[in-house]
């Protein structure tokens, strides 16, 4: 079981939307409480990978303590998946040893640590490349899930990295609404 595990879930630009809520519910029902970071609110203010990493460290420490857990699973969706690797790679080693698994749902090749309303309208190629940040996490246990018609996803490029498991699902970036199934996939993978 995962009774000693909690989840920190970093949302996409939609804020705390259906996908984030439903996956969190499946994880919580399995005994893993979920602390959420609403990326829409959080990245409305410009952040750096360093400040975002410190905030992640604070969240992990606070909830491990509050909920009496010893391990954490980090999940990011969309922009959440884009920012997580850089946030994790900058965590202190002691915190990183507590990470049981990392789940990236629909990550892109590049990320900016600031939200622009225009991001809703067009894809930008500006920002920090995500792949080198994921490479810094090796040999961490990473699950990368993407939709088969999500042609911009970073997942296929990560297949050769030790510890990375790539799963392609039907649909595009929103996985055709099969969110409970995503939650179950995550649970299976982190056992």
Tab-separated table of C-alpha atoms in Angstrom:
chain	number	residue	atom	x	y	z
A	1	UNK	CA	0.000	0.000	0.000
A	2	UNK	CA	0.885	3.662	-0.094
A	3	UNK	CA	-0.099	4.515	3.466
A	4	UNK	CA	3.197	6.282	4.106
A	5	UNK	CA	2.912	8.356	0.929
A	6	UNK	CA	1.430	11.724	0.081
A	7	UNK	CA	1.069	13.404	-3.293
A	8	UNK	CA	1.911	16.946	-4.346
A	9	UNK	CA	-0.006	17.771	-7.516
A	10	UNK	CA	0.962	20.800	-9.628
A	11	UNK	CA	-1.937	21.786	-11.883
A	12	UNK	CA	-2.021	23.057	-15.445
A	13	UNK	CA	-2.898	26.554	-16.653
A	14	UNK	CA	-6.591	25.829	-16.167
A	15	UNK	CA	-5.992	26.063	-12.437
A	16	UNK	CA	-7.611	23.402	-10.280
A	17	UNK	CA	-9.680	21.850	-13.079
A	18	UNK	CA	-11.562	18.574	-13.567
A	19	UNK	CA	-8.451	16.594	-14.484
A	20	UNK	CA	-6.583	17.722	-11.357
A	21	UNK	CA	-9.576	17.182	-9.061
A	22	UNK	CA	-10.507	13.755	-10.403
A	23	UNK	CA	-6.984	12.324	-10.402
A	24	UNK	CA	-6.498	13.688	-6.871
A	25	UNK	CA	-9.711	12.009	-5.732
A	26	UNK	CA	-8.593	8.601	-7.074
A	27	UNK	CA	-5.226	8.968	-5.316
A	28	UNK	CA	-6.844	10.108	-2.049
A	29	UNK	CA	-9.299	7.185	-2.174
A	30	UNK	CA	-6.248	4.904	-2.379
A	31	UNK	CA	-4.928	6.358	0.859
A	32	UNK	CA	-2.631	9.038	-0.521
A	33	UNK	CA	-3.692	12.535	0.513
A	34	UNK	CA	-3.048	15.218	-2.095
A	35	UNK	CA	-1.635	18.711	-1.601
A	36	UNK	CA	-2.318	20.842	-4.663
A	37	UNK	CA	-0.360	23.721	-6.127
A	38	UNK	CA	-2.560	25.772	-8.447
A	39	UNK	CA	-0.169	26.679	-11.255
A	40	UNK	CA	-2.513	29.305	-12.681
A	41	UNK	CA	-2.487	31.343	-9.455
A	42	UNK	CA	1.095	30.553	-8.562
A	43	UNK	CA	2.740	31.403	-11.888
A	44	UNK	CA	0.607	34.527	-12.345
A	45	UNK	CA	3.566	36.046	-10.480
A	46	UNK	CA	6.902	35.565	-12.205
A	47	UNK	CA	8.967	32.849	-10.522
A	48	UNK	CA	12.409	31.418	-11.077
A	49	UNK	CA	13.115	27.683	-10.968
A	50	UNK	CA	14.959	28.366	-7.703
A	51	UNK	CA	12.086	30.153	-5.942
A	52	UNK	CA	9.606	27.577	-7.229
A	53	UNK	CA	11.858	24.778	-5.945
A	54	UNK	CA	12.084	26.350	-2.487
A	55	UNK	CA	8.306	26.640	-2.363
A	56	UNK	CA	7.991	22.985	-3.392
A	57	UNK	CA	10.426	22.019	-0.631
A	58	UNK	CA	8.308	23.940	1.886
A	59	UNK	CA	5.111	22.223	0.703
A	60	UNK	CA	6.712	18.751	0.843
A	61	UNK	CA	8.159	19.349	4.314
A	62	UNK	CA	4.953	20.831	5.724
A	63	UNK	CA	2.682	18.044	4.543
A	64	UNK	CA	5.027	15.130	5.319
A	65	UNK	CA	5.058	16.529	8.839
A	66	UNK	CA	1.354	17.401	9.094
A	67	UNK	CA	0.100	14.127	7.605
A	68	UNK	CA	2.804	11.921	9.226
A	69	UNK	CA	4.023	10.511	5.925
A	70	UNK	CA	7.569	9.630	4.931
A	71	UNK	CA	7.436	9.596	1.123
A	72	UNK	CA	6.083	11.827	-1.589
A	73	UNK	CA	4.893	11.324	-5.151
A	74	UNK	CA	5.123	14.450	-7.314
A	75	UNK	CA	2.573	14.828	-10.103
A	76	UNK	CA	2.402	17.608	-12.674
A	77	UNK	CA	-0.140	18.180	-15.425
A	78	UNK	CA	0.559	20.330	-18.497
A	79	UNK	CA	2.442	23.411	-17.254
A	80	UNK	CA	2.707	21.605	-13.923
A	81	UNK	CA	4.574	18.801	-15.712
A	82	UNK	CA	6.769	21.352	-17.484
A	83	UNK	CA	7.864	23.125	-14.301
A	84	UNK	CA	8.245	20.122	-11.997
A	85	UNK	CA	11.564	18.700	-13.296
A	86	UNK	CA	13.416	22.000	-12.795
A	87	UNK	CA	11.820	22.395	-9.360
A	88	UNK	CA	12.805	18.849	-8.345
A	89	UNK	CA	16.358	19.035	-9.699
A	90	UNK	CA	16.974	22.025	-7.403
A	91	UNK	CA	15.645	20.374	-4.237
A	92	UNK	CA	18.142	19.541	-1.492
A	93	UNK	CA	19.426	15.943	-1.685
A	94	UNK	CA	17.728	15.072	1.601
A	95	UNK	CA	14.320	16.049	0.231
A	96	UNK	CA	14.952	14.220	-3.040
A	97	UNK	CA	15.550	10.940	-1.195
A	98	UNK	CA	11.919	11.099	-0.010
A	99	UNK	CA	10.536	11.176	-3.558
A	100	UNK	CA	8.995	7.816	-4.396
A	101	UNK	CA	8.000	8.677	-7.945
A	102	UNK	CA	7.516	11.570	-10.349
A	103	UNK	CA	4.568	11.655	-12.742
A	104	UNK	CA	4.575	13.994	-15.748
A	105	UNK	CA	1.236	14.282	-17.552
A	106	UNK	CA	1.593	15.830	-21.007
A	107	UNK	CA	4.865	17.719	-20.548
A	108	UNK	CA	6.129	20.069	-23.309
A	109	UNK	CA	9.717	20.541	-24.505
A	110	UNK	CA	10.035	24.089	-23.065
A	111	UNK	CA	8.702	25.964	-20.065
A	112	UNK	CA	8.453	29.501	-18.726
A	113	UNK	CA	8.067	30.089	-15.014
A	114	UNK	CA	5.477	32.774	-15.591
A	115	UNK	CA	1.967	32.606	-16.973
A	116	UNK	CA	0.959	34.942	-19.822
A	117	UNK	CA	-2.668	35.187	-20.892
A	118	UNK	CA	-1.369	34.775	-24.455
A	119	UNK	CA	-0.222	31.257	-23.471
A	120	UNK	CA	-3.857	30.225	-23.714
A	121	UNK	CA	-3.925	31.370	-27.337
A	122	UNK	CA	-0.699	30.156	-28.850
A	123	UNK	CA	2.155	27.826	-28.116
A	124	UNK	CA	5.402	29.625	-27.511
A	125	UNK	CA	8.813	28.111	-27.934
A	126	UNK	CA	10.378	30.466	-25.457
A	127	UNK	CA	11.683	29.300	-22.149
A	128	UNK	CA	13.815	26.714	-20.448
A	129	UNK	CA	14.253	23.322	-22.156
A	130	UNK	CA	12.616	20.679	-19.966
A	131	UNK	CA	14.550	17.568	-21.109
A	132	UNK	CA	17.908	18.519	-19.499
A	133	UNK	CA	16.033	19.074	-16.222
A	134	UNK	CA	14.470	15.605	-16.468
A	135	UNK	CA	17.922	14.143	-17.208
A	136	UNK	CA	19.199	15.615	-13.933
A	137	UNK	CA	16.626	13.494	-12.097
A	138	UNK	CA	18.045	10.136	-13.256
A	139	UNK	CA	17.745	7.427	-12.031
A	140	UNK	CA	14.500	8.622	-10.414
A	141	UNK	CA	11.346	6.622	-11.026
A	142	UNK	CA	9.468	8.757	-13.593
A	143	UNK	CA	6.169	8.071	-15.343
A	144	UNK	CA	5.536	10.191	-18.446
A	145	UNK	CA	2.016	9.986	-19.892
A	146	UNK	CA	0.882	11.700	-23.076
A	147	UNK	CA	-1.968	11.615	-25.574
A	148	UNK	CA	-1.244	10.043	-28.958
A	149	UNK	CA	-2.313	13.190	-30.813
A	150	UNK	CA	-0.294	15.455	-28.512
A	151	UNK	CA	2.525	15.856	-31.028
A	152	UNK	CA	4.407	18.417	-28.949
A	153	UNK	CA	4.801	16.152	-25.938
A	154	UNK	CA	8.240	15.671	-24.446
A	155	UNK	CA	7.480	12.071	-23.367
A	156	UNK	CA	8.787	10.196	-26.455
A	157	UNK	CA	12.159	11.955	-26.129
A	158	UNK	CA	12.555	10.572	-22.589
A	159	UNK	CA	12.154	6.884	-23.475
A	160	UNK	CA	15.864	6.101	-23.352
A	161	UNK	CA	16.401	7.565	-19.869
A	162	UNK	CA	16.885	4.919	-17.153
A	163	UNK	CA	13.975	4.905	-14.708
A	164	UNK	CA	11.559	6.577	-17.140
A	165	UNK	CA	8.393	4.769	-18.163
A	166	UNK	CA	6.500	6.331	-21.094
A	167	UNK	CA	2.828	5.563	-21.687
A	168	UNK	CA	0.816	6.824	-24.651
A	169	UNK	CA	-2.941	7.097	-24.223
A	170	UNK	CA	-5.718	7.752	-26.710
A	171	UNK	CA	-6.641	11.374	-27.248
A	172	UNK	CA	-4.749	14.624	-27.063
A	173	UNK	CA	-3.548	16.817	-24.234
A	174	UNK	CA	-6.651	16.265	-22.076
A	175	UNK	CA	-6.597	12.465	-22.498
A	176	UNK	CA	-10.233	12.408	-23.661
A	177	UNK	CA	-11.539	12.792	-20.134
A	178	UNK	CA	-10.408	9.385	-18.838
A	179	UNK	CA	-9.114	10.951	-15.660
A	180	UNK	CA	-10.007	8.181	-13.206
A	181	UNK	CA	-8.097	5.788	-15.462
A	182	UNK	CA	-5.092	8.131	-15.286
A	183	UNK	CA	-5.313	8.049	-11.505
A	184	UNK	CA	-5.318	4.246	-11.529
A	185	UNK	CA	-2.337	4.155	-13.913
A	186	UNK	CA	-0.412	6.384	-11.522
A	187	UNK	CA	-1.256	4.142	-8.547
A	188	UNK	CA	-0.194	1.006	-10.441
A	189	UNK	CA	3.064	2.606	-11.461
A	190	UNK	CA	4.131	3.780	-8.018
A	191	UNK	CA	3.496	0.499	-6.169
